[in-house]
CSV table of C-alpha atoms in Angstrom, one decimal:
chain,number,residue,atom,x,y,z
A,25,MET,CA,88.9,77.8,-215.3
A,26,LYS,CA,90.3,78.6,-218.6
A,27,VAL,CA,93.6,79.8,-219.9
A,28,VAL,CA,94.7,80.6,-222.6
A,29,ALA,CA,98.5,80.3,-223.7
A,30,VAL,CA,99.9,80.5,-226.3
A,31,ASP,CA,102.6,77.6,-227.9
A,32,LEU,CA,105.9,79.6,-226.4
A,33,TRP,CA,107.3,76.0,-226.1
A,34,PRO,CA,105.4,73.3,-228.9
A,35,GLY,CA,105.8,69.8,-228.0
A,36,ARG,CA,105.4,71.1,-224.5
A,37,THR,CA,103.2,73.7,-223.5
A,38,ALA,CA,99.8,71.8,-222.7
A,39,GLU,CA,102.7,71.1,-220.0
A,40,LEU,CA,102.3,73.7,-217.8
A,41,ALA,CA,98.3,72.4,-216.6
A,42,GLU,CA,100.2,69.9,-214.8
A,43,VAL,CA,100.6,72.5,-211.9
A,44,ALA,CA,96.8,73.6,-212.2
A,45,PRO,CA,94.2,70.2,-212.5
A,46,GLY,CA,90.9,71.4,-213.3
A,47,VAL,CA,91.6,73.9,-215.7
A,48,ASN,CA,90.3,73.9,-219.2
A,49,LEU,CA,94.6,74.8,-220.6
A,50,VAL,CA,93.4,76.1,-224.4
A,51,VAL,CA,97.2,75.5,-225.8
A,52,VAL,CA,97.0,78.1,-229.2
A,53,ASP,CA,99.8,79.1,-231.9
A,54,ASN,CA,99.9,83.0,-231.8
A,55,ALA,CA,98.0,86.4,-230.7
A,56,ARG,CA,95.1,86.2,-233.4
A,57,ALA,CA,94.6,82.5,-231.8
A,58,ALA,CA,94.5,83.9,-228.3
A,59,ALA,CA,92.2,86.6,-229.4
A,60,ALA,CA,88.8,84.1,-230.8
A,61,GLU,CA,89.6,81.9,-227.0
A,62,ALA,CA,89.5,85.6,-224.7
A,63,SER,CA,86.0,85.8,-224.6
A,64,ASP,CA,85.1,82.8,-221.9
A,65,ALA,CA,89.2,82.9,-220.7
A,66,ASP,CA,90.0,83.8,-217.0
A,67,ALA,CA,93.9,84.1,-218.5
A,68,VAL,CA,95.7,85.1,-221.5
A,69,LEU,CA,99.3,84.1,-221.1
A,70,GLY,CA,102.0,84.9,-223.6
A,71,ALA,CA,99.8,87.9,-225.9
A,72,LEU,CA,98.3,91.2,-225.3
A,73,ASN,CA,97.1,92.7,-228.3
A,74,ALA,CA,94.0,94.6,-228.5
A,75,ASP,CA,91.8,92.3,-229.6
A,76,ILE,CA,92.5,89.9,-227.0
A,77,LEU,CA,91.5,92.9,-224.5
A,78,ALA,CA,88.8,93.7,-226.5
A,79,ALA,CA,87.3,90.5,-226.6
A,80,GLY,CA,88.3,89.6,-222.6
A,81,ASP,CA,85.6,90.4,-221.0
A,82,ARG,CA,86.4,87.9,-218.1
A,83,LEU,CA,90.3,88.2,-218.2
A,84,ARG,CA,92.2,88.9,-214.7
A,85,TRP,CA,95.3,88.3,-215.3
A,86,VAL,CA,97.5,88.1,-218.4
A,87,GLN,CA,101.9,87.0,-218.6
A,88,LEU,CA,103.9,88.6,-221.5
A,89,ALA,CA,106.5,86.9,-222.4
A,90,SER,CA,108.6,89.7,-222.2
A,91,ALA,CA,110.3,91.8,-220.2
A,92,GLY,CA,109.2,95.5,-221.4
A,93,VAL,CA,105.9,97.1,-221.2
A,94,GLU,CA,105.0,99.9,-222.6
A,95,ARG,CA,103.1,99.1,-225.7
A,96,TYR,CA,100.8,96.5,-223.7
A,97,LEU,CA,99.9,99.9,-221.3
A,98,ALA,CA,99.2,102.0,-224.2
A,99,ILE,CA,96.7,99.3,-225.8
A,100,PRO,CA,93.3,101.3,-225.7
A,101,GLY,CA,91.3,100.4,-223.3
A,102,PHE,CA,93.4,99.4,-220.7
A,103,ALA,CA,93.8,101.7,-217.9
A,104,GLU,CA,90.3,101.2,-217.5
A,105,ALA,CA,90.5,97.5,-216.9
A,106,GLU,CA,91.2,98.1,-213.9
A,107,ASP,CA,90.7,94.4,-211.8
A,108,LEU,CA,93.1,93.1,-215.2
A,109,VAL,CA,96.7,92.0,-213.0
A,110,LEU,CA,99.8,92.4,-215.5
A,111,THR,CA,102.7,89.9,-215.3
A,112,ASN,CA,106.2,90.2,-217.5
A,113,ALA,CA,109.5,88.6,-218.2
A,114,GLN,CA,111.3,90.3,-215.8
A,115,ARG,CA,114.2,89.6,-214.7
A,116,ILE,CA,114.4,86.4,-217.4
A,117,PHE,CA,116.9,88.2,-219.7
A,118,ALA,CA,119.0,89.4,-216.7
A,119,PRO,CA,121.7,86.7,-217.5
A,120,GLY,CA,121.8,87.0,-221.1
A,121,GLY,CA,121.8,90.9,-221.1
A,122,ALA,CA,124.7,91.1,-218.7
A,123,GLU,CA,127.0,89.5,-220.3
A,124,HIS,CA,125.5,91.6,-223.4
A,125,ALA,CA,126.8,94.2,-221.6
A,126,LEU,CA,129.6,92.9,-220.3
A,127,GLY,CA,131.2,91.8,-223.9
A,128,MET,CA,130.4,95.3,-224.9
A,129,ALA,CA,132.3,96.8,-222.7
A,130,LEU,CA,135.3,94.1,-223.0
A,131,SER,CA,135.1,94.3,-227.2
A,132,LEU,CA,135.5,98.3,-227.0
A,133,ALA,CA,138.0,97.9,-224.1
A,134,ARG,CA,140.5,95.6,-226.6
A,135,ARG,CA,138.8,97.2,-229.4
A,136,LEU,CA,137.8,93.5,-231.0
A,137,HIS,CA,135.4,94.8,-233.0
A,138,ILE,CA,138.5,96.4,-234.3
A,139,ALA,CA,140.5,93.4,-234.4
A,140,ARG,CA,137.5,91.3,-236.8
A,141,ASP,CA,137.9,93.9,-239.0
A,142,LEU,CA,141.0,93.7,-239.6
A,143,GLN,CA,140.8,90.0,-239.9
A,144,HIS,CA,138.5,90.0,-243.4
A,145,GLU,CA,141.0,92.6,-244.7
A,146,ARG,CA,143.9,89.5,-243.8
A,147,SER,CA,145.8,92.0,-241.8
A,148,TRP,CA,148.2,91.8,-239.0
A,149,ASP,CA,149.0,95.7,-238.4
A,150,ILE,CA,148.1,96.2,-234.9
A,151,THR,CA,147.9,100.6,-235.2
A,152,PRO,CA,144.7,100.1,-236.2
A,153,LEU,CA,144.9,98.0,-232.2
A,154,THR,CA,147.5,99.9,-229.8
A,155,GLY,CA,148.0,103.4,-231.5
A,156,HIS,CA,146.6,106.1,-234.1
A,157,SER,CA,142.8,104.5,-232.6
A,158,PRO,CA,140.3,106.4,-235.0
A,159,TYR,CA,138.5,106.7,-231.1
A,160,VAL,CA,140.9,107.1,-228.1
A,161,GLY,CA,143.9,108.9,-229.6
A,162,GLU,CA,147.5,108.1,-231.6
A,163,GLY,CA,149.9,106.0,-228.7
A,164,SER,CA,147.4,104.7,-226.9
A,165,GLU,CA,146.6,101.1,-225.3
A,166,LEU,CA,144.9,98.2,-225.2
A,167,LEU,CA,142.1,99.0,-221.9
A,168,GLU,CA,142.2,97.5,-218.8
A,169,LEU,CA,138.4,97.9,-216.9
A,170,ARG,CA,139.5,95.9,-213.4
A,171,GLY,CA,140.1,99.5,-211.1
A,172,ARG,CA,138.2,101.6,-213.4
A,173,THR,CA,134.7,103.0,-212.9
A,174,MET,CA,130.9,101.7,-213.7
A,175,LEU,CA,127.7,103.7,-213.9
A,176,VAL,CA,124.3,101.3,-214.0
A,177,ILE,CA,121.7,103.4,-214.9
A,178,GLY,CA,118.4,101.7,-213.8
A,179,LEU,CA,119.2,98.8,-211.2
A,180,GLY,CA,116.6,96.1,-212.3
A,181,GLY,CA,117.2,92.9,-213.7
A,182,ILE,CA,119.5,93.6,-216.3
A,183,GLY,CA,121.3,96.0,-214.4
A,184,THR,CA,121.8,93.9,-211.6
A,185,GLU,CA,123.2,91.0,-212.8
A,186,THR,CA,125.7,93.4,-215.1
A,187,ALA,CA,126.6,95.1,-211.6
A,188,ARG,CA,127.3,91.4,-210.3
A,189,ILE,CA,129.6,90.9,-213.4
A,190,ALA,CA,131.3,94.0,-213.2
A,191,HIS,CA,132.8,94.2,-209.5
A,192,GLY,CA,133.4,90.4,-210.0
A,193,ILE,CA,136.1,91.5,-212.9
A,194,GLY,CA,137.4,94.2,-210.4
A,195,MET,CA,135.0,96.9,-211.1
A,196,ARG,CA,134.4,99.6,-208.7
A,197,VAL,CA,130.2,100.0,-209.8
A,198,ILE,CA,128.0,103.0,-208.8
A,199,ALA,CA,124.6,103.0,-209.7
A,200,THR,CA,120.7,104.6,-210.3
A,201,ARG,CA,117.6,103.7,-209.2
A,202,ASN,CA,114.1,104.4,-208.2
A,203,SER,CA,113.1,102.9,-206.1
A,204,SER,CA,115.1,103.4,-203.2
A,205,ARG,CA,119.1,104.1,-202.6
A,206,GLU,CA,119.5,100.5,-201.1
A,207,GLY,CA,121.7,98.2,-203.7
A,208,PRO,CA,123.9,94.8,-202.9
A,209,GLU,CA,126.4,94.7,-201.8
A,210,PHE,CA,128.6,94.7,-204.8
A,211,VAL,CA,127.7,98.6,-205.8
A,212,GLU,CA,129.5,100.7,-203.9
A,213,ARG,CA,127.1,103.8,-204.2
A,214,VAL,CA,122.8,103.4,-205.4
A,215,GLY,CA,122.2,107.4,-206.0
A,216,LEU,CA,118.3,108.3,-206.7
A,217,ALA,CA,117.6,108.9,-210.5
A,218,SER,CA,117.1,112.6,-210.0
A,219,GLU,CA,120.8,112.5,-209.0
A,220,LEU,CA,122.2,110.6,-212.4
A,221,LEU,CA,124.2,113.3,-213.7
A,222,GLU,CA,125.9,113.8,-210.4
A,223,LEU,CA,127.6,109.9,-210.8
A,224,VAL,CA,127.9,110.4,-214.3
A,225,PRO,CA,131.4,112.0,-214.7
A,226,GLU,CA,132.9,109.1,-212.5
A,227,ALA,CA,132.4,106.2,-215.4
A,228,ASP,CA,134.7,104.7,-217.3
A,229,VAL,CA,131.2,102.6,-218.8
A,230,ILE,CA,128.5,103.8,-218.7
A,231,VAL,CA,125.8,101.1,-219.2
A,232,ASN,CA,121.9,102.4,-219.4
A,233,ALA,CA,119.4,99.3,-218.4
A,234,LEU,CA,116.0,101.2,-218.1
A,235,PRO,CA,112.9,100.5,-219.4
A,236,LEU,CA,110.9,103.5,-221.5
A,237,THR,CA,108.1,104.6,-219.5
A,238,PRO,CA,107.0,108.7,-219.4
A,239,GLU,CA,110.2,109.9,-217.3
A,240,THR,CA,112.7,107.6,-218.8
A,241,ASP,CA,112.6,108.9,-222.3
A,242,GLY,CA,115.2,110.7,-224.2
A,243,LEU,CA,117.0,110.9,-220.9
A,244,ILE,CA,120.1,110.4,-222.1
A,245,ASP,CA,120.3,113.8,-223.3
A,246,ASP,CA,123.3,116.4,-225.1
A,247,ALA,CA,123.1,117.2,-220.8
A,248,PHE,CA,124.2,113.9,-220.2
A,249,PHE,CA,126.7,113.6,-222.1
A,250,ARG,CA,128.0,116.9,-221.6
A,251,LEU,CA,128.8,115.5,-217.8
A,252,THR,CA,130.4,112.4,-219.5
A,253,ARG,CA,134.8,111.4,-219.8
A,254,PRO,CA,136.1,111.7,-223.0
A,255,ASN,CA,137.5,107.6,-222.6
A,256,ALA,CA,134.0,106.8,-221.3
A,257,PHE,CA,131.7,103.8,-223.2
A,258,TYR,CA,128.3,104.3,-223.3
A,259,ILE,CA,126.8,101.0,-223.4
A,260,THR,CA,122.3,100.7,-224.1
A,261,LEU,CA,120.9,97.4,-223.8
A,262,GLY,CA,117.1,98.7,-222.4
A,263,ARG,CA,114.8,100.4,-225.2
A,264,GLY,CA,116.2,102.3,-227.8
A,265,ARG,CA,113.9,105.9,-226.4
A,266,THR,CA,115.4,106.4,-223.1
A,267,THR,CA,118.5,107.4,-225.3
A,268,ASN,CA,118.5,110.5,-228.1
A,269,THR,CA,119.7,109.5,-230.5
A,270,ASP,CA,121.4,113.0,-231.9
A,271,ALA,CA,122.6,114.0,-229.0
A,272,LEU,CA,124.4,110.5,-228.4
A,273,VAL,CA,126.3,110.5,-232.6
A,274,ALA,CA,126.8,114.5,-231.3
A,275,ALA,CA,129.3,113.2,-228.3
A,276,LEU,CA,130.5,109.7,-230.5
A,277,ARG,CA,131.6,113.1,-232.7
A,278,GLU,CA,132.9,115.9,-230.7
A,279,ARG,CA,134.9,112.7,-229.1
A,280,ARG,CA,133.2,113.7,-225.7
A,281,ILE,CA,133.0,109.7,-224.9
A,282,ALA,CA,135.2,107.5,-226.5
A,283,ALA,CA,132.0,104.5,-227.8
A,284,ALA,CA,129.2,103.0,-227.6
A,285,GLY,CA,128.0,99.5,-227.7
A,286,LEU,CA,124.1,99.7,-228.5
A,287,ASP,CA,121.8,96.7,-228.4
A,288,VAL,CA,118.7,98.8,-228.9
A,289,VAL,CA,118.5,102.0,-230.8
A,290,ASP,CA,115.7,104.9,-232.0
A,291,PRO,CA,114.3,104.6,-234.8
A,292,GLU,CA,114.3,100.9,-234.3
A,293,PRO,CA,116.3,99.7,-236.4
A,294,LEU,CA,117.6,102.1,-237.9
A,295,PRO,CA,117.5,103.5,-241.2
A,296,PRO,CA,120.2,102.1,-243.1
A,297,ASP,CA,121.6,105.5,-244.5
A,298,HIS,CA,121.8,106.6,-240.5
A,299,PRO,CA,125.5,107.7,-239.3
A,300,LEU,CA,125.7,105.2,-236.4
A,301,TRP,CA,126.7,102.3,-239.1
A,302,SER,CA,129.8,103.4,-240.1
A,303,MET,CA,131.1,104.2,-236.9
A,304,ALA,CA,133.8,102.9,-236.4
A,305,ASN,CA,134.4,103.4,-232.7
A,306,VAL,CA,130.4,102.0,-232.2
A,307,ILE,CA,129.0,98.3,-231.7
A,308,ILE,CA,125.4,97.8,-233.1
A,309,THR,CA,123.7,94.4,-232.1
A,310,PRO,CA,119.4,93.8,-232.9
A,311,HIS,CA,117.4,93.8,-229.9
A,312,LEU,CA,119.1,90.5,-228.8
A,313,GLY,CA,121.1,91.4,-225.4
A,314,GLY,CA,118.7,89.0,-223.4
A,315,ASP,CA,118.5,86.5,-225.6
A,316,SER,CA,119.9,83.4,-224.5
A,317,ASP,CA,120.7,79.4,-224.2
A,318,GLY,CA,118.8,79.8,-220.4
A,319,HIS,CA,115.7,82.7,-220.8
A,320,MET,CA,113.6,80.2,-222.5
A,321,GLU,CA,113.6,77.5,-219.6
A,322,ARG,CA,113.7,80.7,-216.9
A,323,MET,CA,110.9,81.4,-218.9
A,324,TRP,CA,108.9,77.8,-218.6
A,325,VAL,CA,109.3,78.3,-215.3
A,326,LEU,CA,107.9,81.9,-214.2
A,327,PHE,CA,104.9,80.4,-216.8
A,328,ARG,CA,103.8,77.1,-214.2
A,329,GLU,CA,104.7,79.6,-211.1
A,330,ASN,CA,103.1,82.3,-211.8
A,331,LEU,CA,99.3,79.2,-212.9
A,332,ARG,CA,100.2,77.3,-210.2
A,333,ARG,CA,99.8,80.2,-208.0
A,334,PHE,CA,97.0,81.6,-210.3
A,335,VAL,CA,94.6,79.3,-209.9
A,336,ALA,CA,95.7,78.5,-205.9
A,337,GLY,CA,95.1,82.7,-205.2
A,338,GLU,CA,98.1,83.1,-203.9
A,339,PRO,CA,100.3,86.1,-205.3
A,340,LEU,CA,101.8,86.5,-208.5
A,341,LEU,CA,105.7,86.5,-209.2
A,342,ALA,CA,106.8,89.8,-211.1
A,343,VAL,CA,103.6,92.0,-210.5
A,344,VAL,CA,103.8,94.9,-213.5
A,345,ASP,CA,103.1,98.1,-212.0
A,346,ARG,CA,100.9,100.3,-213.8
A,347,GLY,CA,101.8,103.7,-212.0
A,348,ARG,CA,105.6,102.7,-212.6
A,349,GLY,CA,105.5,101.7,-216.1
A,350,TYR,CA,107.8,98.0,-215.6
């Protein structure tokens, strides 16, 4: 049995062989090198592209290092490779993503992004923080999140961890998920995906943690933002294309939402002249919400365990559902 692994942990990746006695583990530097080794490989860890798929006649399993899978499902020929099992890094990025979502919510509530701008200007003026706000209105105060309602759209890895932390600081949490109405005890209500618009008017903070699928592409649109509270925060960490950018910009300009925290956008990256860059009520980070000092170690554990399971013929973890697209 031959397994090709991209060297995601330099100096350490070869140690994966310790859980797979007798396997020929070939460590390569990148996806191009993986494609060159794929013709007689049974599995590839850490990469997938058209060249790997075309060369890998014997491939039975590919382990991805990302949570999103839409670009891999779209590779020509992937749909025909029915026996190829695809596993991803779902939940690996959940702790970092959840803390990023809450960090954005807290920054917007306490207007820390405005305070940072004032710091750069060496200004001690509290007016931009406690009144005459560019997005909440004159005389408004810094907000407390406890006691307010968070809506989590997509109760997967990042969504569930975000809900856990929000509940922990005293927020009421409601959510939607595609699969069922079941959820953890810290989520007060779980609605189906089809019930999203019923929950939107209740939310003070909305966190979009959706994967990109045909059903979620452009889901957050003008109809969505016509139901939001004017003091609500909209935060998105899933995929940029789940949000209609024009609808988001219009909602911000027309004060149908108070502010937005965007770790993902559409297009990505935004053009330099895009209006979102210059909006005082928007925080933008460059698609790094799930990154942290712990996610690569969690990924190491996943890769090791899945390799052990593959060799032993046991069910793999984090198997992608081709039908659902995640």
